[in-house]
XYZ file of C-alpha atoms in Angstrom:
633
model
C 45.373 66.393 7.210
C 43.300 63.105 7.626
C 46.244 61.375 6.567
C 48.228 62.762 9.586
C 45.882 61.161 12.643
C 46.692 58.181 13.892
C 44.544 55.419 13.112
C 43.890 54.573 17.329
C 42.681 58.323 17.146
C 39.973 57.791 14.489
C 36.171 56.969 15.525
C 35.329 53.466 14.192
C 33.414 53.086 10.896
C 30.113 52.590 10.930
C 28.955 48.943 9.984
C 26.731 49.028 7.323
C 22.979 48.399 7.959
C 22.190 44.493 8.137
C 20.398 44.033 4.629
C 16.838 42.515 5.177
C 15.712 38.993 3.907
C 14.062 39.224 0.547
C 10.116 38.996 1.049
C 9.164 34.959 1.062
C 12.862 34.382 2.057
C 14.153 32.840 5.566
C 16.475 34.486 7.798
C 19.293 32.429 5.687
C 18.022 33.141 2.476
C 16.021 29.855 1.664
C 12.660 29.993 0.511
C 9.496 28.704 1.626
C 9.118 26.572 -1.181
C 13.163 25.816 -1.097
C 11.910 24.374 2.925
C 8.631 22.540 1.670
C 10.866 20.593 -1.073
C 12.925 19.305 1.572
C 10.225 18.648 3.474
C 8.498 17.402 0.772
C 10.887 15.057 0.074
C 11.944 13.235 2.863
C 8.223 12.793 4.341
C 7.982 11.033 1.579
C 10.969 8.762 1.497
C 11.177 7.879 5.266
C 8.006 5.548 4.846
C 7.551 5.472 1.855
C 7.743 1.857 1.075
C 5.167 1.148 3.501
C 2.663 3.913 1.743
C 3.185 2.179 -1.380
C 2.091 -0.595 0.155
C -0.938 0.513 1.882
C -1.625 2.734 -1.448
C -1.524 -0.541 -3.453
C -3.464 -3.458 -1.159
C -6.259 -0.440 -0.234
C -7.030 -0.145 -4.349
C -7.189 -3.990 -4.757
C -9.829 -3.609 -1.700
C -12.291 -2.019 -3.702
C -13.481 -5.208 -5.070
C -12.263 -7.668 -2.535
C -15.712 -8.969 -2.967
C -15.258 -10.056 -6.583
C -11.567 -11.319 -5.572
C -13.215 -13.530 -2.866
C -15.505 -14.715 -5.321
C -12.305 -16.055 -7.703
C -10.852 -17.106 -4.692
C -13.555 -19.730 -4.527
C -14.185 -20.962 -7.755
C -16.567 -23.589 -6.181
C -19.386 -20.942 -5.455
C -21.644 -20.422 -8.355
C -22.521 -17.252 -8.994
C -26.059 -16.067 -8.418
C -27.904 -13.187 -10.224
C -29.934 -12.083 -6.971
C -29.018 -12.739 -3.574
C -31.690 -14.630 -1.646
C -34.444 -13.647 0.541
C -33.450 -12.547 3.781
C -36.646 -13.163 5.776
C -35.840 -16.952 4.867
C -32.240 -17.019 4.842
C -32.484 -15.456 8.675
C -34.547 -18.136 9.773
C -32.252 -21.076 8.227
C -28.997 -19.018 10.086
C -31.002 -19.165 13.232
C -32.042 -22.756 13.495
C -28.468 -22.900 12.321
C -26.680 -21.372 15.271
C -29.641 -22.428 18.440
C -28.256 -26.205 17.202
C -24.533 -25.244 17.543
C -24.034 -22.437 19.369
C -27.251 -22.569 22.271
C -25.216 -21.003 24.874
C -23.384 -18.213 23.178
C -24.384 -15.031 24.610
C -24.678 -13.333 21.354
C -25.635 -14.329 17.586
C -24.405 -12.158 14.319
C -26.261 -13.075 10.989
C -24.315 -10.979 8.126
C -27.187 -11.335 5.043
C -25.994 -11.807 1.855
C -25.881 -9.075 -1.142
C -25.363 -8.494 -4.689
C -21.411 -8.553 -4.935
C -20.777 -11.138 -1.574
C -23.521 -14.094 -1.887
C -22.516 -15.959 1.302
C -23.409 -15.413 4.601
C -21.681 -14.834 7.545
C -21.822 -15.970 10.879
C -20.443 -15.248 13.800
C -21.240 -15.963 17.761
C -18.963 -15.425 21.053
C -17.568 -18.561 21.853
C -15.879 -19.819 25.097
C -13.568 -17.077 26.773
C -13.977 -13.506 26.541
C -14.170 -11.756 23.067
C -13.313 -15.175 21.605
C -15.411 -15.010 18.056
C -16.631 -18.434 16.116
C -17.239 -16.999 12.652
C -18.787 -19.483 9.333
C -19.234 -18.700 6.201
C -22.348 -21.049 5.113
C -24.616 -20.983 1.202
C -27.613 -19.085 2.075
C -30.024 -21.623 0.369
C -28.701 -24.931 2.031
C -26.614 -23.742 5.487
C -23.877 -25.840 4.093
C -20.128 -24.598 4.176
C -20.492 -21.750 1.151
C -16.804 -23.700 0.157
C -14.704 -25.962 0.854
C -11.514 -23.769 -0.007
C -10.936 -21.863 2.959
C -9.328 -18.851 2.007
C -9.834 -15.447 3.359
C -9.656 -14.110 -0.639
C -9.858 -9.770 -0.895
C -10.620 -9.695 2.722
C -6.585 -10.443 3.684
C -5.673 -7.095 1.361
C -8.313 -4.755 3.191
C -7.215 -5.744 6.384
C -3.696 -5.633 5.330
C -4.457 -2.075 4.340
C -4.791 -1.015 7.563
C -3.568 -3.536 9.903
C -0.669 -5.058 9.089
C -0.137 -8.633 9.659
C 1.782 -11.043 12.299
C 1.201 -7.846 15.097
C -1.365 -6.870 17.090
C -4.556 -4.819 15.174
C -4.273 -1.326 17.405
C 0.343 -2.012 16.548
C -0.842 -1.944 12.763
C -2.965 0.697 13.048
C -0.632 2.977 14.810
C 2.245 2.261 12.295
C -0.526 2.654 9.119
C -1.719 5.891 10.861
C 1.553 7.287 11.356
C 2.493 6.791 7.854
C -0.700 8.603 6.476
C 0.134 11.613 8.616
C 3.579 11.781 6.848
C 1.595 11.320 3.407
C -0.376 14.357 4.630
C 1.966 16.148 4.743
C 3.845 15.570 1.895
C 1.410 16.151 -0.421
C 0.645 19.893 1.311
C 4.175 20.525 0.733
C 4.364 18.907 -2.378
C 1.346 21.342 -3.433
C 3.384 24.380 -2.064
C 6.517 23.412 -3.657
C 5.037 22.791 -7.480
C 3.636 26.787 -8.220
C 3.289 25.295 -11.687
C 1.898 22.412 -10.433
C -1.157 22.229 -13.000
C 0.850 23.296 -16.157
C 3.028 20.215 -15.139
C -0.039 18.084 -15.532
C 0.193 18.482 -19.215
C 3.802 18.535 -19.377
C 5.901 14.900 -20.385
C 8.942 13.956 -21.343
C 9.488 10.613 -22.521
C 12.915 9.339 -22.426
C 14.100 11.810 -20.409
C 15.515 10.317 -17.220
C 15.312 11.938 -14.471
C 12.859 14.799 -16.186
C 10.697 11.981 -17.175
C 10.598 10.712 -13.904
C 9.960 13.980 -12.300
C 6.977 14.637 -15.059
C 5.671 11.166 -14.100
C 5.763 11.829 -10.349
C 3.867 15.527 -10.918
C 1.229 14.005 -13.353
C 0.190 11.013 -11.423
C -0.211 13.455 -8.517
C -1.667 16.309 -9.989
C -4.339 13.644 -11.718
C -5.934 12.300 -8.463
C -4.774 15.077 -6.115
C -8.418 15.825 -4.766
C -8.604 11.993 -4.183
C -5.130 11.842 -2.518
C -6.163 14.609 0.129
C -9.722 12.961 0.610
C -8.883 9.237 0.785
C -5.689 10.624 3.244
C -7.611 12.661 5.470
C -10.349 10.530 5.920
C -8.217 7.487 6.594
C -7.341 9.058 9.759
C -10.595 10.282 10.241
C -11.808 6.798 10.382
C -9.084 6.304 12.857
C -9.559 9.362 14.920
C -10.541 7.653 18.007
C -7.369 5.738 18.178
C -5.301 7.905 17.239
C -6.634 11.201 19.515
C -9.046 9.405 22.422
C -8.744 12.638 24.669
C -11.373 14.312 24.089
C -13.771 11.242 24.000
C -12.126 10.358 27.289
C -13.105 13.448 28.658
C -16.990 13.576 27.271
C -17.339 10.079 28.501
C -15.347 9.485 31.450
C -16.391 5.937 32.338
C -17.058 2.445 30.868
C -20.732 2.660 30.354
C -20.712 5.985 28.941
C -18.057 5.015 26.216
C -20.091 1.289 25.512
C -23.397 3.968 24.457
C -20.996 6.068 22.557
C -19.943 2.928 20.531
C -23.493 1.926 20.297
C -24.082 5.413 19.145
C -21.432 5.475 16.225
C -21.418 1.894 15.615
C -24.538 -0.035 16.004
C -23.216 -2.673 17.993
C -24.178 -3.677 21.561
C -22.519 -6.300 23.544
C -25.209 -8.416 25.446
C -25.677 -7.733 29.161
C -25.115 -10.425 31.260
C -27.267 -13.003 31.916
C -30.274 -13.115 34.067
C -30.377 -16.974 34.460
C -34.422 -16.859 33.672
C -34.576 -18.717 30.209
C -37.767 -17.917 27.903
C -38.080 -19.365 24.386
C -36.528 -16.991 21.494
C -39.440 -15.267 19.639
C -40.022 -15.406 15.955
C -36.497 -13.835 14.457
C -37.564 -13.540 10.900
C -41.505 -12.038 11.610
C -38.639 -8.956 13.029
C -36.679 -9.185 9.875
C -39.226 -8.716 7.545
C -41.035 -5.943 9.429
C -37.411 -3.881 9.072
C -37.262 -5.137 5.602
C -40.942 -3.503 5.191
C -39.895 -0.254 6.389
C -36.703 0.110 4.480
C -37.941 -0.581 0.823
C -35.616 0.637 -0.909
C -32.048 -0.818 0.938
C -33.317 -3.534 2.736
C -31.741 -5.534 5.963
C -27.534 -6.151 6.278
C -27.046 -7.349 9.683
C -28.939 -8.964 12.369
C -27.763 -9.473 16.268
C -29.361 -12.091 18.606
C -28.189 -10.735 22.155
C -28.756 -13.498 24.776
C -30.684 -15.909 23.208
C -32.830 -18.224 25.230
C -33.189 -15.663 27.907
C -36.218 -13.401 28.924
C -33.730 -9.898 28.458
C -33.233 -11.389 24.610
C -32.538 -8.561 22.116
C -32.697 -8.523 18.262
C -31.048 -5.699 16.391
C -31.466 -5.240 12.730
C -29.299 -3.316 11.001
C -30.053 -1.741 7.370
C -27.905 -2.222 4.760
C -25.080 0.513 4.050
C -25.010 -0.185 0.238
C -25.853 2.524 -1.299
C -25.610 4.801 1.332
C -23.446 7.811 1.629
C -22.361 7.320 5.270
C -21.698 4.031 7.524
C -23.718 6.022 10.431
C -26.003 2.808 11.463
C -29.399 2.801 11.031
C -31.324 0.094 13.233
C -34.228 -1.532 14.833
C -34.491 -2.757 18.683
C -36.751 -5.895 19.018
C -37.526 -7.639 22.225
C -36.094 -11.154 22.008
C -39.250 -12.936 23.139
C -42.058 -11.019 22.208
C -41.236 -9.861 18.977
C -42.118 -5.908 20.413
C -40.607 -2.880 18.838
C -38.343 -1.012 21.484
C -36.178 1.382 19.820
C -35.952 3.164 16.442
C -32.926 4.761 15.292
C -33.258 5.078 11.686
C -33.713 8.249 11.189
C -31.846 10.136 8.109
C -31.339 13.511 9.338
C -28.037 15.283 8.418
C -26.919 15.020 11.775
C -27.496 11.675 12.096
C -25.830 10.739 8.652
C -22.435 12.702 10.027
C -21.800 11.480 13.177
C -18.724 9.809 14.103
C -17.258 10.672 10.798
C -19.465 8.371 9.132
C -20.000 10.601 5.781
C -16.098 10.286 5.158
C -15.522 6.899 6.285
C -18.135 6.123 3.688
C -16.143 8.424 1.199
C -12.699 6.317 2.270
C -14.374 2.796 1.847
C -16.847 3.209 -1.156
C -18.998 1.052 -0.144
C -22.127 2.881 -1.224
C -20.466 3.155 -4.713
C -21.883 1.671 -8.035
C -19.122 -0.477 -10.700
C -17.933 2.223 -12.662
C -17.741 4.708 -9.484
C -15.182 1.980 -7.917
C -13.503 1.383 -11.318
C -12.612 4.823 -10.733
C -11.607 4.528 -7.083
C -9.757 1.678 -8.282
C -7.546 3.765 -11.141
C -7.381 6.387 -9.339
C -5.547 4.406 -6.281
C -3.299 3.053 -8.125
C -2.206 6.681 -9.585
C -1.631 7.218 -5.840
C 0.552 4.240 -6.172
C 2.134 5.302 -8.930
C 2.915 8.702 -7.205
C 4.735 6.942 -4.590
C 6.750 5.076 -6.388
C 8.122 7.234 -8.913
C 9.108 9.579 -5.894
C 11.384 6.318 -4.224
C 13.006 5.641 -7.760
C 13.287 9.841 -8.275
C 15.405 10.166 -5.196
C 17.740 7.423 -6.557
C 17.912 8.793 -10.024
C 17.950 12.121 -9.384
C 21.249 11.285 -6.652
C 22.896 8.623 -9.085
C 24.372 11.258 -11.169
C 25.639 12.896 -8.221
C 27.409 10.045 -7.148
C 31.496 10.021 -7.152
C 31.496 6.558 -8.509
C 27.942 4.944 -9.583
C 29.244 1.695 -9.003
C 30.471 1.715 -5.986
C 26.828 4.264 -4.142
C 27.228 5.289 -0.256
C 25.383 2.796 1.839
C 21.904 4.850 2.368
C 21.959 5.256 -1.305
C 22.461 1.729 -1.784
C 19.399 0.921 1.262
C 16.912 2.797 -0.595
C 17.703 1.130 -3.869
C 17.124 -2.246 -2.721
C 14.407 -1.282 -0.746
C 12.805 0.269 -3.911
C 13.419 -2.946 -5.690
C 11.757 -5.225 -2.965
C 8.617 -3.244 -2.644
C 8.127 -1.497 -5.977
C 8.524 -4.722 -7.844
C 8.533 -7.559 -5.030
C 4.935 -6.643 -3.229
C 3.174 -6.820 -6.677
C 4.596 -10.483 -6.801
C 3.805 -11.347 -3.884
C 0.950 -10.541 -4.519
C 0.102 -12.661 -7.669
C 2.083 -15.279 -5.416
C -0.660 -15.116 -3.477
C -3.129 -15.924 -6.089
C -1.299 -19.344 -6.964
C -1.110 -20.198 -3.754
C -4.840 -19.928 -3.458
C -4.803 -22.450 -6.885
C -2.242 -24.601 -6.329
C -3.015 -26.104 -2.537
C -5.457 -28.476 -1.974
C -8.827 -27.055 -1.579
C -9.125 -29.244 1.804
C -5.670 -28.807 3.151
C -5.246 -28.709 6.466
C -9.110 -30.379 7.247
C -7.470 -33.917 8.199
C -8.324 -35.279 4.764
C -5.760 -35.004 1.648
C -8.238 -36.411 -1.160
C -5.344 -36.390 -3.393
C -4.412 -39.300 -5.533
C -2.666 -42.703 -4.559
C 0.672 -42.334 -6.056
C 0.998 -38.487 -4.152
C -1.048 -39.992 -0.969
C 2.360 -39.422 1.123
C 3.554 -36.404 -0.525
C -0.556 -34.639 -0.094
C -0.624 -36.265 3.499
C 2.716 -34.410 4.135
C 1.366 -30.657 2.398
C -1.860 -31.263 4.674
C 0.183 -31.523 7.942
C 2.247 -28.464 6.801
C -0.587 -26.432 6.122
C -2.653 -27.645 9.284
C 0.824 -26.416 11.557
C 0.669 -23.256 9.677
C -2.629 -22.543 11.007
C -5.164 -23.500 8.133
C -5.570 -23.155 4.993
C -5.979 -19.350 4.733
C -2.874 -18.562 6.643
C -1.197 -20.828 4.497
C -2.080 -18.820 1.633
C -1.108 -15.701 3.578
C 2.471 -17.595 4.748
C 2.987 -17.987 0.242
C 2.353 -14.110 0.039
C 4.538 -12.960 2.773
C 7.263 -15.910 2.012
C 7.831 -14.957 -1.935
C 7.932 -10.951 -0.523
C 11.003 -12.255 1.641
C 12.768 -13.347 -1.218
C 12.060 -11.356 -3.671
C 13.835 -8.589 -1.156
C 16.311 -11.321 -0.966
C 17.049 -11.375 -4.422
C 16.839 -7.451 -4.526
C 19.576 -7.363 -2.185
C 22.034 -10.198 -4.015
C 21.450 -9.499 -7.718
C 22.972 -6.208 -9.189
C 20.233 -3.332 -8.943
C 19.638 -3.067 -12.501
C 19.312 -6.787 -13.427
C 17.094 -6.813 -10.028
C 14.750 -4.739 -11.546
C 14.528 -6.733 -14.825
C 14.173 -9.992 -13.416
C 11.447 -9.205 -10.828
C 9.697 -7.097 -13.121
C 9.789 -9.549 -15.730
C 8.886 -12.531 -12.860
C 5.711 -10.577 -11.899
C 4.432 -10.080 -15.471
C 4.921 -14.004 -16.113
C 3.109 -14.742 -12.996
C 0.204 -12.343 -13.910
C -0.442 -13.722 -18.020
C 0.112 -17.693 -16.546
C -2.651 -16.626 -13.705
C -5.511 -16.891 -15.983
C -4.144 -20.257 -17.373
C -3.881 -21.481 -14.200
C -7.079 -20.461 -13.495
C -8.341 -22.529 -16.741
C -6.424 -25.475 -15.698
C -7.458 -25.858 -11.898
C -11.608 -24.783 -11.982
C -14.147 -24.662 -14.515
C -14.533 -21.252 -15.122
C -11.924 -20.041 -17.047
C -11.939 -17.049 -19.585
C -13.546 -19.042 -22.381
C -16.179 -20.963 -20.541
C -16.712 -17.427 -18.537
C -17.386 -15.765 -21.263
C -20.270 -18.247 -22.521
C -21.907 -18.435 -19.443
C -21.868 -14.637 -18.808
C -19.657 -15.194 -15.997
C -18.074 -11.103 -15.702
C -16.746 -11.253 -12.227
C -14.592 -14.057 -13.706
C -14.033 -12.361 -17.040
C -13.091 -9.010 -16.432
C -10.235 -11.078 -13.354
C -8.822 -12.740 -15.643
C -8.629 -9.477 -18.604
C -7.592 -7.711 -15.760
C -4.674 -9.656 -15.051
C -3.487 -9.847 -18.546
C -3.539 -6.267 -18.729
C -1.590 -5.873 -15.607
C 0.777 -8.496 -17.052
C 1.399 -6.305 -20.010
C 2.160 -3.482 -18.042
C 4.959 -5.198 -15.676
C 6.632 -6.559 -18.557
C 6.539 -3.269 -20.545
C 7.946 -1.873 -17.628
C 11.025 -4.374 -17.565
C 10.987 -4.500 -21.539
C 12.042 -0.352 -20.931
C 14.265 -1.192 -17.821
C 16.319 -3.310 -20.324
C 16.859 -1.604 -23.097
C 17.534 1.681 -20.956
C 21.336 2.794 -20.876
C 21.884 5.787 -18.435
C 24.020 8.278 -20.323
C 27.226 8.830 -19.372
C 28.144 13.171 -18.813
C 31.076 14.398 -20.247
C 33.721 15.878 -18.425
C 32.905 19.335 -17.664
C 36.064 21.464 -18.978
C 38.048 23.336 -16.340
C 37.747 27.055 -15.726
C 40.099 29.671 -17.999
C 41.413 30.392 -15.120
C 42.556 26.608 -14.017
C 43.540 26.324 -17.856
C 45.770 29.290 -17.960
C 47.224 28.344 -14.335
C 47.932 24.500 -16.245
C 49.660 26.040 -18.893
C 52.294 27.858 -16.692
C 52.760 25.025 -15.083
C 53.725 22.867 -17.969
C 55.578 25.942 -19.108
C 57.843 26.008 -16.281
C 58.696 22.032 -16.535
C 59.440 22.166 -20.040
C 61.827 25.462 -19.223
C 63.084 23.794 -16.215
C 63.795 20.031 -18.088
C 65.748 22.691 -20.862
C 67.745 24.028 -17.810
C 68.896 20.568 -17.029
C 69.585 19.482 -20.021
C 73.766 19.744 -20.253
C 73.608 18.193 -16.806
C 71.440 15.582 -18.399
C 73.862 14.586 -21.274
C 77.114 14.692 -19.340
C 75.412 11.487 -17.013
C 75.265 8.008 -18.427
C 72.009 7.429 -20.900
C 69.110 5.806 -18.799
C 67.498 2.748 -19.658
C 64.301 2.353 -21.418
C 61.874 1.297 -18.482
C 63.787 4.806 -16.709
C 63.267 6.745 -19.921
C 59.637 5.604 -20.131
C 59.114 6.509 -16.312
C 60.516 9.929 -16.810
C 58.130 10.303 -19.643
C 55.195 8.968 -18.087
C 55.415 11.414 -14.816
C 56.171 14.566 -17.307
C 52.982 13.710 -19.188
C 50.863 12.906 -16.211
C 51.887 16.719 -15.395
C 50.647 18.235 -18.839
C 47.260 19.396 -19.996
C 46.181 16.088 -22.089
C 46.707 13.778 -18.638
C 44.502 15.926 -16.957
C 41.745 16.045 -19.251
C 42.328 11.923 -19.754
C 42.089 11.700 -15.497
C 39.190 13.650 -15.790
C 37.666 11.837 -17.804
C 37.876 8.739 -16.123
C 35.486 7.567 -13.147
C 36.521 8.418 -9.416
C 37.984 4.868 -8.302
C 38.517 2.946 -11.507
C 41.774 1.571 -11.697
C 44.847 2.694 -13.487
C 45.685 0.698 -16.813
């Protein structure tokens, strides 16, 4: 009877009910850790290179002190620093000689790991800064290599180079925000993250470099999110000024802020009645009195020669577990106390971030607490860069035809080459350069030797058109980084590798014989005198040595297996078969046809042949077998 209506008759079927999404499942049925991987993944890559970077010059910051002090191999090394009640007074005849009229005066004292001192005083112009570095015994030049040594890494770390400061810092602060967020979503992606920790496989490819990746992270990933976070926490006014803005709508009320967070007052401008400066170092050593146990770091002379004179003593932040200042107001002339602002309260020790800028620099922390800062930034660096070479390994054996990659493929490869294994050359690069130019270069005077007076004459103009010295040093770093991306881009990717990697470790074990052959204190006579800082540089960059060229020895002897040809489905098989089955009953059908016509010659016979096979099973599984592209033989 059903059968009997008409179909336009019927009602319409009912559609069946929309099934939900599985719990934990988006509307198009990817997970939440499916999302995070992506995200995961390309926060990571899009700056990637530049993290590594930062990860890898803010590590060697730790002890930019003791890299400073190899950087100037003419600066004995002193057990204690000296006293600063004296050394003040010496800075301050010092600067009333040279600098009378400069409205303000900074005397940075000198301390265990940094035994120079440095001065600085606002020259003509506005915020023009005169800064010397002097020996806090004689007020002589503390060397005569000028060099900025570890100081050009920190501020590399965080602001770039050849751009303005606030340019590097929004570029450096950008790319920390994407490293925020890839390791949340690298957390929320890995639900076995910690079990991974313990899992490795060597020799694996790309398992081994996924194992790497997880364990490097999953070893510092407390210090990852801290040192992260708090980068942009020391930052934070830069980056998100509005609600400063608002608190403290106009100039004055943002200059006590600073002096607030900071320590640091700009002088006020000048009265024009001059009184004679009062007795600097009787202010010193009262601060020095009442901080015992840290003692005095910085002192500021605000308008000397004037009857509004101020003198602000700063104490020392070593030690201490927050950069929060701590400081002393003196009346310029009369020696009085004005203001005290050294108290220790908890509030006082976490305003304006200080407690985790203090965490991000580690400046209050002992040798072995930033030997660990130390390895545990450069597991951050590691992290990085096993991710870069993870995307290309993990997409290589996707790839239609490995030698021949898509052009993004090909981008991040050479990228990966140029800062994985080109920044660490630089790097040493940078080291030579500080050896191998003349300690006075770019002063007006060569001091070299007869025979190379023109050649020496013609280095010291170079340098002195560079800018100095230290920039020439800096020009070396950034100069061997250009070609070494150079070469990444020219040489084949794998040979690329190798050679760079095996360049840098070369550099790195001849740095310590270089170090023998231009100063006095290499490792041997280091080691006699008790000289550690110099020691444990040079030790140190033999065992970094060892590690780049382990790292090309296993590049080389690595050959990336080749898959086999996966076999086609039954179904494709059986469908082959009939196929083959049908030209061989066909070619039968033919055949009377065939031997009725004149015989063909043997290049036609060996055509006809070659297009039957190229239809049967075995040419298919030989075309399979051979890569997408490669030509016919």
């Amino acid at each position: 009877m059903k059968d009997s209506i008409p179909a336009s008759a019927r009602p319409p079927a009912e559609a069946p009910p929309a099934s939900k999404a599985p719990a934990g499942k988006t509307p198009r049925g990817r997970s939440l850790r499916q999302c995070m991987s992506d995200l995961h993944i390309w926060a990571g890559l899009l700056l990637g290179w530049l993290l590594y970077a930062v990860f890898l010059t803010g590590s060697v910051s730790y002890f930019r002190d003791e890299l400073s002090a190899w950087m100037r191999p003419d600066v004995p090394t002193r057990e204690a620093p000296a006293d600063p009640v004296q050394v003040t007074g010496r800075m301050v005849g010092w600067l009333a000689e040279r600098a009378p009229q400069a409205p303000q005066w900074g005397i940075s004292l000198p301390s265990a790991r940094s035994p120079g001192v440095n001065l600085f005083w606002l020259g003509d112009g506005p915020g023009r800064f005169m800064e010397r570095r002097l020996d806090p015994r004689t007020g002589e030049p503390l060397s005569r290599r000028e060099t900025l040594g570890g100081e050009f890494f920190y501020r590399f770390h965080f602001n770039l180079y050849y751009m303005s400061p606030i340019t590097g810092r929004w570029i450096v602060g950008v790319a920390t925000m994407f490293m925020l967020v890839a390791i949340i979503s690298g957390i929320i992606t890995h639900k076995k993250i910690f079990a991974e920790f313990f899992t490795f496989r060597w020799g694996k490819g790309q398992r081994s470099w996924l194992d790497a990746h997880n364990g490097l992270a999953v070893l510092g990933l407390p210090f990852h999110l801290m040192i992260t976070w708090s980068g942009l926490v020391t930052l934070m006014m830069l980056y998100m000024p509005w609600g400063a803005l608002t608190a403290f709508p106009t100039r004055a009320d943002q200059m006590r802020q600073q002096q607030v967070i900071t320590g640091f007052r700009l002088p006020a401008p000048r009265s024009g009645h001059a009184a004679p400066l009062g007795d600097v170092p009787a202010m010193v050593a009262q601060a020095r009195n009442r901080w015992e146990s840290q003692g005095v770091g910085r002192v500021y002379v605000n308008n000397p020669g004037e009857a509004q004179a101020r003198v602000i003593v700063l104490r020392s932040i070593e030690g201490q577990v927050s950069v929060s200042p701590q400081y002393l107001v003196f009346d310029g002339t009369s020696g009085r106390l004005l203001e005290q602002h050294d108290t220790t309260r908890p509030a006082a020790e976490t305003r304006g971030g200080g407690g985790l800028i203090a965490l991000h620099e580690g400046r209050f922390a002992h040798l072995q607490l930033r030997w660990l800062y130390f390895l545990l930034g450069l597991a951050g660096t590691g992290m990085v860069g096993s991710g870069l070479v993870l995307w290309t390994v993990k997409r290589r054996v996707k790839l239609p035809d490995p030698d021949r990659p898509y052009f993004g493929f090909r981008l991040v490869e050479r990228l990966n080459i140029a800062t994985i294994a080109g920044l660490p050359l630089a790097m040493t690069a940078f080291l030579w350069g500080n050896r191998l130019l003349p300690a006075d270069a770019g002063q007006g005077s060569s001091g070299g030797a007869p025979l190379a007076e023109g050649t020496v004459h013609g280095l010291d103009r170079l340098v002195a058109a560079i800018g100095g010295r230290a920039e020439a040093e800096i020009a070396v770093f950034f100069g061997v980084w250009a070609l070494a991306a150079l070469y990444a881009c020219l040489r084949p990717a794998r040979r690329a590798w190798i050679e760079l990697l095996a360049g840098c470790a070369g550099l790195l074990a001849l740095t310590p014989v270089l170090n023998a052959l231009t100063s006095t204190r290499g490792l041997l006579p280091s080691l006699r005198q008790g000289d550690w800082t110099f020691v444990t540089m040079d030790l140190g960059l033999l065992t970094l040595a060892a590690l780049m060229g382990s790292l090309a020895w296993r590049t080389a002897r690595f050959r990336p297996k080749t898959k086999p040809a996966r076999k086609a489905p039954a179904a494709a098989r059986a469908t082959t078969r009939r196929e083959a089955a049908s030209v061989t009953t066909a070619g039968a059908g033919k055949k009377a046809e065939t031997d009725s016509r004149p015989a063909p010659s043997s290049a036609a016979k060996a055509g006809t042949g070659t297009a039957v096979a190229g239809t049967g099973p075995e040419a298919t599984t030989t075309h399979a077998c051979t890569p997408a592209g490669a030509p016919e033989s």
